[in-house]
Amino acid sequence: MAPRLIRQQGYCCGDPGYPNISGVYITDDFTMLAISKRILEHPLILVDHRELVREGLSRLINELADISLAAQTGDGLACLRLVEQIQPDVVVCSAQLPGMTGIELMTRLRDMHPSPRTVLVGGQESHDWVNHAVRAGVSGLVMQRDSSNEFLAAITAARDGRLYLSSIANALFSGHSGGATSACLTPRQREILHLYAMGQGTKQIAYGLGLSVKTVATHREQILARLGLRNTTDLIRYAIREGMIEL
């Protein structure tokens, strides 16, 4: 059940420092949420427990004309409730949150229908950690030392259903991977890859798995990006080469 907004607190509508925020609310479970004035074509939820970081990231996000910062919170559980209520296209979250990690939140978001695409900010600068994030289904990964341009590029790619690894994250991921393999895919993505390779179309796969067509199409784009492929024909060739299907 979505949280009930019971009173407004903090800065108010019209605050020049927050031109797109209608107010901060306390829900009936005492979670603080900041709700946007408007929801545009591509709503986004920002999750970070550090208020100063949220303020900085929200200002960057507001530079993107076709993406709306629909809500922000510092709590992973509150994010899950907001996703049910708003159904955003993108969730941007910190790698470390109180009570759960960013990857744990991503995993729970991935099981929701519809499932938002996720951009993870921060984390360990190691191959193992980046590989773990990619396998968990991240749509965008930006490290703390990356530029604001990379942060915005990750959000844009996630909005479009593409995988984006920042220059630092990509170097960590590819430096030890020795070439893209299906190990970089989530179990769901390997299942969808197999179904595409068996000749099923997006609508047929969506119906068979109980997913939306949009979710399956997003998985397809992420599979292509992670394996360095261009189209469904390449997917079939890859599956044959890897012994995933028999001729």
PDB file of C-alpha atoms in Angstrom:
ATOM      1  CA  MET A   1       0.000   0.000   0.000  1.00  0.00           C
ATOM      2  CA  ALA A   2       1.340   3.444  -0.924  1.00  0.00           C
ATOM      3  CA  PRO A   3       2.158   5.731   2.026  1.00  0.00           C
ATOM      4  CA  ARG A   4      -0.479   8.309   2.956  1.00  0.00           C
ATOM      5  CA  LEU A   5       0.755  11.896   2.945  1.00  0.00           C
ATOM      6  CA  ILE A   6      -0.411  13.395   6.234  1.00  0.00           C
ATOM      7  CA  ARG A   7       1.353  16.730   6.548  1.00  0.00           C
ATOM      8  CA  GLN A   8       3.716  19.070   4.768  1.00  0.00           C
ATOM      9  CA  GLN A   9       7.032  19.992   6.348  1.00  0.00           C
ATOM     10  CA  GLY A  10      10.186  21.868   5.429  1.00  0.00           C
ATOM     11  CA  TYR A  11      10.503  24.057   2.373  1.00  0.00           C
ATOM     12  CA  CYS A  12       7.312  24.911   0.557  1.00  0.00           C
ATOM     13  CA  CYS A  13       6.049  25.413  -2.968  1.00  0.00           C
ATOM     14  CA  GLY A  14       7.796  28.350  -4.575  1.00  0.00           C
ATOM     15  CA  ASP A  15      11.096  27.963  -2.751  1.00  0.00           C
ATOM     16  CA  PRO A  16      13.596  29.421  -5.294  1.00  0.00           C
ATOM     17  CA  GLY A  17      16.133  26.759  -4.383  1.00  0.00           C
ATOM     18  CA  TYR A  18      13.726  23.991  -5.378  1.00  0.00           C
ATOM     19  CA  PRO A  19      11.677  25.312  -8.337  1.00  0.00           C
ATOM     20  CA  ASN A  20      10.261  21.907  -9.287  1.00  0.00           C
ATOM     21  CA  ILE A  21       9.379  20.633  -5.803  1.00  0.00           C
ATOM     22  CA  SER A  22       5.875  21.124  -4.387  1.00  0.00           C
ATOM     23  CA  GLY A  23       6.823  20.261  -0.812  1.00  0.00           C
ATOM     24  CA  VAL A  24       8.358  17.814   1.595  1.00  0.00           C
ATOM     25  CA  TYR A  25       5.865  15.484   3.225  1.00  0.00           C
ATOM     26  CA  ILE A  26       5.916  13.140   6.182  1.00  0.00           C
ATOM     27  CA  THR A  27       4.051   9.913   5.461  1.00  0.00           C
ATOM     28  CA  ASP A  28       2.080   7.913   8.010  1.00  0.00           C
ATOM     29  CA  ASP A  29       5.153   5.700   8.489  1.00  0.00           C
ATOM     30  CA  PHE A  30       7.318   8.811   9.148  1.00  0.00           C
ATOM     31  CA  THR A  31       9.238   8.600   5.866  1.00  0.00           C
ATOM     32  CA  MET A  32      10.207  11.917   4.337  1.00  0.00           C
ATOM     33  CA  LEU A  33       9.405  12.290   0.636  1.00  0.00           C
ATOM     34  CA  ALA A  34       9.927  15.191  -1.726  1.00  0.00           C
ATOM     35  CA  ILE A  35       7.238  15.214  -4.413  1.00  0.00           C
ATOM     36  CA  SER A  36       7.587  17.003  -7.736  1.00  0.00           C
ATOM     37  CA  LYS A  37       5.091  19.570  -8.984  1.00  0.00           C
ATOM     38  CA  ARG A  38       4.751  17.812 -12.307  1.00  0.00           C
ATOM     39  CA  ILE A  39       5.275  14.397 -13.816  1.00  0.00           C
ATOM     40  CA  LEU A  40       6.537  14.585 -17.390  1.00  0.00           C
ATOM     41  CA  GLU A  41       6.996  11.904 -20.020  1.00  0.00           C
ATOM     42  CA  HIS A  42       9.945  10.215 -18.274  1.00  0.00           C
ATOM     43  CA  PRO A  43       9.553  10.369 -14.464  1.00  0.00           C
ATOM     44  CA  LEU A  44      12.605   9.642 -12.304  1.00  0.00           C
ATOM     45  CA  ILE A  45      13.006   8.843  -8.599  1.00  0.00           C
ATOM     46  CA  LEU A  46      16.217   9.820  -6.783  1.00  0.00           C
ATOM     47  CA  VAL A  47      17.323   7.757  -3.765  1.00  0.00           C
ATOM     48  CA  ASP A  48      20.194   8.862  -1.516  1.00  0.00           C
ATOM     49  CA  HIS A  49      20.275   9.152   2.269  1.00  0.00           C
ATOM     50  CA  ARG A  50      22.551  12.223   2.145  1.00  0.00           C
ATOM     51  CA  GLU A  51      20.454  15.359   1.729  1.00  0.00           C
ATOM     52  CA  LEU A  52      23.351  17.439   0.416  1.00  0.00           C
ATOM     53  CA  VAL A  53      24.081  14.838  -2.285  1.00  0.00           C
ATOM     54  CA  ARG A  54      20.400  14.698  -3.246  1.00  0.00           C
ATOM     55  CA  GLU A  55      20.343  18.462  -3.635  1.00  0.00           C
ATOM     56  CA  GLY A  56      23.356  18.400  -5.954  1.00  0.00           C
ATOM     57  CA  LEU A  57      22.133  15.483  -8.039  1.00  0.00           C
ATOM     58  CA  SER A  58      18.627  16.913  -8.318  1.00  0.00           C
ATOM     59  CA  ARG A  59      20.024  20.125  -9.784  1.00  0.00           C
ATOM     60  CA  LEU A  60      21.882  18.093 -12.411  1.00  0.00           C
ATOM     61  CA  ILE A  61      18.804  16.006 -13.222  1.00  0.00           C
ATOM     62  CA  ASN A  62      16.757  19.174 -13.718  1.00  0.00           C
ATOM     63  CA  GLU A  63      19.093  20.053 -16.605  1.00  0.00           C
ATOM     64  CA  LEU A  64      17.528  17.220 -18.622  1.00  0.00           C
ATOM     65  CA  ALA A  65      14.562  18.749 -20.425  1.00  0.00           C
ATOM     66  CA  ASP A  66      12.580  15.548 -21.046  1.00  0.00           C
ATOM     67  CA  ILE A  67      13.090  13.861 -17.654  1.00  0.00           C
ATOM     68  CA  SER A  68      11.138  14.864 -14.566  1.00  0.00           C
ATOM     69  CA  LEU A  69      12.470  14.427 -11.047  1.00  0.00           C
ATOM     70  CA  ALA A  70       9.175  12.997  -9.798  1.00  0.00           C
ATOM     71  CA  ALA A  71      10.224  12.205  -6.221  1.00  0.00           C
ATOM     72  CA  GLN A  72      13.230  11.783  -3.979  1.00  0.00           C
ATOM     73  CA  THR A  73      13.849   9.919  -0.749  1.00  0.00           C
ATOM     74  CA  GLY A  74      16.706   8.677   1.407  1.00  0.00           C
ATOM     75  CA  ASP A  75      15.203   5.273   2.147  1.00  0.00           C
ATOM     76  CA  GLY A  76      15.170   2.116   0.007  1.00  0.00           C
ATOM     77  CA  LEU A  77      11.836   0.824   1.350  1.00  0.00           C
ATOM     78  CA  ALA A  78      10.217   4.190   0.708  1.00  0.00           C
ATOM     79  CA  CYS A  79      11.585   4.007  -2.840  1.00  0.00           C
ATOM     80  CA  LEU A  80       9.806   0.690  -3.403  1.00  0.00           C
ATOM     81  CA  ARG A  81       6.509   2.230  -2.326  1.00  0.00           C
ATOM     82  CA  LEU A  82       7.098   5.280  -4.521  1.00  0.00           C
ATOM     83  CA  VAL A  83       7.807   3.074  -7.528  1.00  0.00           C
ATOM     84  CA  GLU A  84       4.438   1.356  -7.040  1.00  0.00           C
ATOM     85  CA  GLN A  85       2.740   4.742  -6.887  1.00  0.00           C
ATOM     86  CA  ILE A  86       4.567   6.659  -9.625  1.00  0.00           C
ATOM     87  CA  GLN A  87       5.827   3.838 -11.913  1.00  0.00           C
ATOM     88  CA  PRO A  88       8.928   5.801 -12.994  1.00  0.00           C
ATOM     89  CA  ASP A  89      11.015   5.066 -16.043  1.00  0.00           C
ATOM     90  CA  VAL A  90      14.286   5.490 -14.122  1.00  0.00           C
ATOM     91  CA  VAL A  91      15.451   5.166 -10.511  1.00  0.00           C
ATOM     92  CA  VAL A  92      18.802   6.757  -9.574  1.00  0.00           C
ATOM     93  CA  CYS A  93      20.160   5.387  -6.309  1.00  0.00           C
ATOM     94  CA  SER A  94      23.268   5.472  -4.172  1.00  0.00           C
ATOM     95  CA  ALA A  95      25.329   2.304  -3.920  1.00  0.00           C
ATOM     96  CA  GLN A  96      24.982   2.447  -0.129  1.00  0.00           C
ATOM     97  CA  LEU A  97      21.650   3.075   1.596  1.00  0.00           C
ATOM     98  CA  PRO A  98      20.532   2.597   5.207  1.00  0.00           C
ATOM     99  CA  GLY A  99      19.154  -0.913   5.596  1.00  0.00           C
ATOM    100  CA  MET A 100      20.066  -2.177   2.138  1.00  0.00           C
ATOM    101  CA  THR A 101      22.665  -1.681  -0.584  1.00  0.00           C
ATOM    102  CA  GLY A 102      21.913  -0.102  -3.927  1.00  0.00           C
ATOM    103  CA  ILE A 103      22.335  -3.494  -5.610  1.00  0.00           C
ATOM    104  CA  GLU A 104      19.820  -5.058  -3.194  1.00  0.00           C
ATOM    105  CA  LEU A 105      17.355  -2.291  -4.028  1.00  0.00           C
ATOM    106  CA  MET A 106      17.994  -2.846  -7.748  1.00  0.00           C
ATOM    107  CA  THR A 107      17.273  -6.548  -7.385  1.00  0.00           C
ATOM    108  CA  ARG A 108      13.922  -5.823  -5.757  1.00  0.00           C
ATOM    109  CA  LEU A 109      13.058  -3.212  -8.367  1.00  0.00           C
ATOM    110  CA  ARG A 110      13.854  -5.706 -11.122  1.00  0.00           C
ATOM    111  CA  ASP A 111      11.100  -8.011  -9.837  1.00  0.00           C
ATOM    112  CA  MET A 112       8.442  -5.290  -9.999  1.00  0.00           C
ATOM    113  CA  HIS A 113       6.048  -4.918 -12.924  1.00  0.00           C
ATOM    114  CA  PRO A 114       6.641  -2.657 -14.670  1.00  0.00           C
ATOM    115  CA  SER A 115      10.307  -2.648 -13.721  1.00  0.00           C
ATOM    116  CA  PRO A 116      12.097   0.734 -13.794  1.00  0.00           C
ATOM    117  CA  ARG A 117      15.585   1.041 -15.207  1.00  0.00           C
ATOM    118  CA  THR A 118      18.192   1.776 -12.554  1.00  0.00           C
ATOM    119  CA  VAL A 119      21.273   4.015 -12.440  1.00  0.00           C
ATOM    120  CA  LEU A 120      23.664   3.239  -9.596  1.00  0.00           C
ATOM    121  CA  VAL A 121      25.954   5.974  -8.261  1.00  0.00           C
ATOM    122  CA  GLY A 122      29.139   5.176  -6.341  1.00  0.00           C
ATOM    123  CA  GLY A 123      30.337   1.804  -5.165  1.00  0.00           C
ATOM    124  CA  GLN A 124      33.664   0.035  -4.995  1.00  0.00           C
ATOM    125  CA  GLU A 125      36.145   0.649  -7.781  1.00  0.00           C
ATOM    126  CA  SER A 126      36.895  -3.026  -8.373  1.00  0.00           C
ATOM    127  CA  HIS A 127      36.195  -5.459 -11.196  1.00  0.00           C
ATOM    128  CA  ASP A 128      34.281  -7.837  -8.921  1.00  0.00           C
ATOM    129  CA  TRP A 129      31.933  -5.142  -7.631  1.00  0.00           C
ATOM    130  CA  VAL A 130      31.250  -3.651 -11.081  1.00  0.00           C
ATOM    131  CA  ASN A 131      30.666  -7.129 -12.511  1.00  0.00           C
ATOM    132  CA  HIS A 132      28.252  -7.839  -9.649  1.00  0.00           C
ATOM    133  CA  ALA A 133      26.317  -4.641 -10.417  1.00  0.00           C
ATOM    134  CA  VAL A 134      26.130  -5.465 -14.135  1.00  0.00           C
ATOM    135  CA  ARG A 135      24.932  -9.000 -13.445  1.00  0.00           C
ATOM    136  CA  ALA A 136      22.344  -7.619 -11.025  1.00  0.00           C
ATOM    137  CA  GLY A 137      20.785  -5.726 -13.921  1.00  0.00           C
ATOM    138  CA  VAL A 138      22.012  -2.148 -13.600  1.00  0.00           C
ATOM    139  CA  SER A 139      21.140   0.092 -16.545  1.00  0.00           C
ATOM    140  CA  GLY A 140      23.709   2.757 -15.713  1.00  0.00           C
ATOM    141  CA  LEU A 141      26.751   2.757 -13.452  1.00  0.00           C
ATOM    142  CA  VAL A 142      28.630   5.914 -12.477  1.00  0.00           C
ATOM    143  CA  MET A 143      31.482   6.036  -9.973  1.00  0.00           C
ATOM    144  CA  GLN A 144      32.066   8.839  -7.480  1.00  0.00           C
ATOM    145  CA  ARG A 145      35.092  10.164  -9.406  1.00  0.00           C
ATOM    146  CA  ASP A 146      33.159  10.427 -12.674  1.00  0.00           C
ATOM    147  CA  SER A 147      32.018  13.727 -14.154  1.00  0.00           C
ATOM    148  CA  SER A 148      28.536  15.197 -14.088  1.00  0.00           C
ATOM    149  CA  ASN A 149      28.357  14.649 -17.872  1.00  0.00           C
ATOM    150  CA  GLU A 150      28.772  10.910 -17.339  1.00  0.00           C
ATOM    151  CA  PHE A 151      26.034  10.988 -14.696  1.00  0.00           C
ATOM    152  CA  LEU A 152      23.602  12.648 -17.107  1.00  0.00           C
ATOM    153  CA  ALA A 153      24.655  10.330 -19.945  1.00  0.00           C
ATOM    154  CA  ALA A 154      23.871   7.309 -17.750  1.00  0.00           C
ATOM    155  CA  ILE A 155      20.360   8.624 -17.042  1.00  0.00           C
ATOM    156  CA  THR A 156      19.706   9.318 -20.729  1.00  0.00           C
ATOM    157  CA  ALA A 157      20.905   5.841 -21.706  1.00  0.00           C
ATOM    158  CA  ALA A 158      18.744   4.225 -19.019  1.00  0.00           C
ATOM    159  CA  ARG A 159      15.739   6.187 -20.227  1.00  0.00           C
ATOM    160  CA  ASP A 160      16.339   4.828 -23.732  1.00  0.00           C
ATOM    161  CA  GLY A 161      16.780   1.244 -22.503  1.00  0.00           C
ATOM    162  CA  ARG A 162      20.537   1.136 -23.109  1.00  0.00           C
ATOM    163  CA  LEU A 163      23.324   0.044 -20.795  1.00  0.00           C
ATOM    164  CA  TYR A 164      25.799   2.759 -19.797  1.00  0.00           C
ATOM    165  CA  LEU A 165      29.012   2.206 -17.890  1.00  0.00           C
ATOM    166  CA  SER A 166      31.054   5.295 -17.131  1.00  0.00           C
ATOM    167  CA  SER A 167      34.650   5.429 -18.327  1.00  0.00           C
ATOM    168  CA  ILE A 168      35.938   4.304 -14.906  1.00  0.00           C
ATOM    169  CA  ALA A 169      33.308   1.567 -14.498  1.00  0.00           C
ATOM    170  CA  ASN A 170      33.856   0.312 -18.050  1.00  0.00           C
ATOM    171  CA  ALA A 171      37.618   0.091 -17.539  1.00  0.00           C
ATOM    172  CA  LEU A 172      37.075  -1.929 -14.368  1.00  0.00           C
ATOM    173  CA  PHE A 173      34.531  -4.206 -16.051  1.00  0.00           C
ATOM    174  CA  SER A 174      36.385  -4.870 -19.304  1.00  0.00           C
ATOM    175  CA  GLY A 175      39.868  -4.939 -17.817  1.00  0.00           C
ATOM    176  CA  HIS A 176      39.395  -8.480 -16.484  1.00  0.00           C
ATOM    177  CA  SER A 177      36.433  -9.817 -18.447  1.00  0.00           C
ATOM    178  CA  GLY A 178      38.318 -11.165 -21.438  1.00  0.00           C
ATOM    179  CA  GLY A 179      35.350 -10.600 -23.741  1.00  0.00           C
ATOM    180  CA  ALA A 180      31.613 -10.447 -23.213  1.00  0.00           C
ATOM    181  CA  THR A 181      29.932 -13.693 -22.195  1.00  0.00           C
ATOM    182  CA  SER A 182      26.473 -14.605 -20.960  1.00  0.00           C
ATOM    183  CA  ALA A 183      27.898 -14.533 -17.420  1.00  0.00           C
ATOM    184  CA  CYS A 184      27.367 -10.761 -17.493  1.00  0.00           C
ATOM    185  CA  LEU A 185      23.620 -11.315 -17.941  1.00  0.00           C
ATOM    186  CA  THR A 186      21.054 -11.767 -15.214  1.00  0.00           C
ATOM    187  CA  PRO A 187      19.202 -15.117 -15.024  1.00  0.00           C
ATOM    188  CA  ARG A 188      16.110 -13.432 -16.509  1.00  0.00           C
ATOM    189  CA  GLN A 189      18.148 -11.972 -19.367  1.00  0.00           C
ATOM    190  CA  ARG A 190      19.695 -15.371 -20.160  1.00  0.00           C
ATOM    191  CA  GLU A 191      16.185 -16.813 -20.241  1.00  0.00           C
ATOM    192  CA  ILE A 192      15.011 -14.094 -22.621  1.00  0.00           C
ATOM    193  CA  LEU A 193      18.126 -14.520 -24.782  1.00  0.00           C
ATOM    194  CA  HIS A 194      17.349 -18.241 -25.101  1.00  0.00           C
ATOM    195  CA  LEU A 195      13.721 -17.519 -26.084  1.00  0.00           C
ATOM    196  CA  TYR A 196      14.785 -14.998 -28.736  1.00  0.00           C
ATOM    197  CA  ALA A 197      17.297 -17.522 -30.051  1.00  0.00           C
ATOM    198  CA  MET A 198      14.470 -20.089 -30.277  1.00  0.00           C
ATOM    199  CA  GLY A 199      12.649 -17.747 -32.636  1.00  0.00           C
ATOM    200  CA  GLN A 200      10.108 -16.170 -30.293  1.00  0.00           C
ATOM    201  CA  GLY A 201       9.176 -12.512 -30.709  1.00  0.00           C
ATOM    202  CA  THR A 202       8.981  -9.828 -28.033  1.00  0.00           C
ATOM    203  CA  LYS A 203       5.201 -10.065 -27.556  1.00  0.00           C
ATOM    204  CA  GLN A 204       5.309 -13.864 -27.385  1.00  0.00           C
ATOM    205  CA  ILE A 205       8.101 -13.782 -24.788  1.00  0.00           C
ATOM    206  CA  ALA A 206       6.251 -11.162 -22.740  1.00  0.00           C
ATOM    207  CA  TYR A 207       3.073 -13.260 -22.719  1.00  0.00           C
ATOM    208  CA  GLY A 208       4.903 -16.459 -21.831  1.00  0.00           C
ATOM    209  CA  LEU A 209       6.847 -14.904 -18.941  1.00  0.00           C
ATOM    210  CA  GLY A 210       4.036 -12.720 -17.645  1.00  0.00           C
ATOM    211  CA  LEU A 211       6.002  -9.529 -18.326  1.00  0.00           C
ATOM    212  CA  SER A 212       5.091  -6.357 -20.169  1.00  0.00           C
ATOM    213  CA  VAL A 213       6.277  -5.917 -23.746  1.00  0.00           C
ATOM    214  CA  LYS A 214       8.205  -2.829 -22.589  1.00  0.00           C
ATOM    215  CA  THR A 215      10.079  -4.847 -19.938  1.00  0.00           C
ATOM    216  CA  VAL A 216      11.081  -7.561 -22.420  1.00  0.00           C
ATOM    217  CA  ALA A 217      12.173  -4.947 -24.971  1.00  0.00           C
ATOM    218  CA  THR A 218      14.311  -3.267 -22.306  1.00  0.00           C
ATOM    219  CA  HIS A 219      15.930  -6.600 -21.413  1.00  0.00           C
ATOM    220  CA  ARG A 220      16.629  -7.178 -25.129  1.00  0.00           C
ATOM    221  CA  GLU A 221      18.419  -3.825 -25.451  1.00  0.00           C
ATOM    222  CA  GLN A 222      20.460  -4.524 -22.332  1.00  0.00           C
ATOM    223  CA  ILE A 223      21.403  -7.994 -23.607  1.00  0.00           C
ATOM    224  CA  LEU A 224      22.560  -6.510 -26.907  1.00  0.00           C
ATOM    225  CA  ALA A 225      24.577  -3.819 -25.124  1.00  0.00           C
ATOM    226  CA  ARG A 226      26.234  -6.182 -22.654  1.00  0.00           C
ATOM    227  CA  LEU A 227      27.184  -8.711 -25.325  1.00  0.00           C
ATOM    228  CA  GLY A 228      28.238  -6.089 -27.869  1.00  0.00           C
ATOM    229  CA  LEU A 229      25.625  -7.244 -30.397  1.00  0.00           C
ATOM    230  CA  ARG A 230      23.513  -5.250 -32.836  1.00  0.00           C
ATOM    231  CA  ASN A 231      20.236  -7.064 -33.446  1.00  0.00           C
ATOM    232  CA  THR A 232      18.219 -10.253 -32.959  1.00  0.00           C
ATOM    233  CA  THR A 233      20.105 -12.011 -35.746  1.00  0.00           C
ATOM    234  CA  ASP A 234      23.319 -11.446 -33.797  1.00  0.00           C
ATOM    235  CA  LEU A 235      21.592 -12.844 -30.706  1.00  0.00           C
ATOM    236  CA  ILE A 236      20.747 -16.070 -32.537  1.00  0.00           C
ATOM    237  CA  ARG A 237      24.285 -16.414 -33.886  1.00  0.00           C
ATOM    238  CA  TYR A 238      25.682 -15.808 -30.413  1.00  0.00           C
ATOM    239  CA  ALA A 239      23.383 -18.440 -28.875  1.00  0.00           C
ATOM    240  CA  ILE A 240      24.399 -21.006 -31.495  1.00  0.00           C
ATOM    241  CA  ARG A 241      28.102 -20.252 -31.022  1.00  0.00           C
ATOM    242  CA  GLU A 242      27.772 -20.595 -27.244  1.00  0.00           C
ATOM    243  CA  GLY A 243      25.845 -23.862 -27.523  1.00  0.00           C
ATOM    244  CA  MET A 244      22.696 -22.403 -25.990  1.00  0.00           C
ATOM    245  CA  ILE A 245      20.501 -23.904 -28.722  1.00  0.00           C
ATOM    246  CA  GLU A 246      20.852 -26.833 -31.073  1.00  0.00           C
ATOM    247  CA  LEU A 247      20.418 -26.630 -34.833  1.00  0.00           C
TER     248      LEU A 247
END
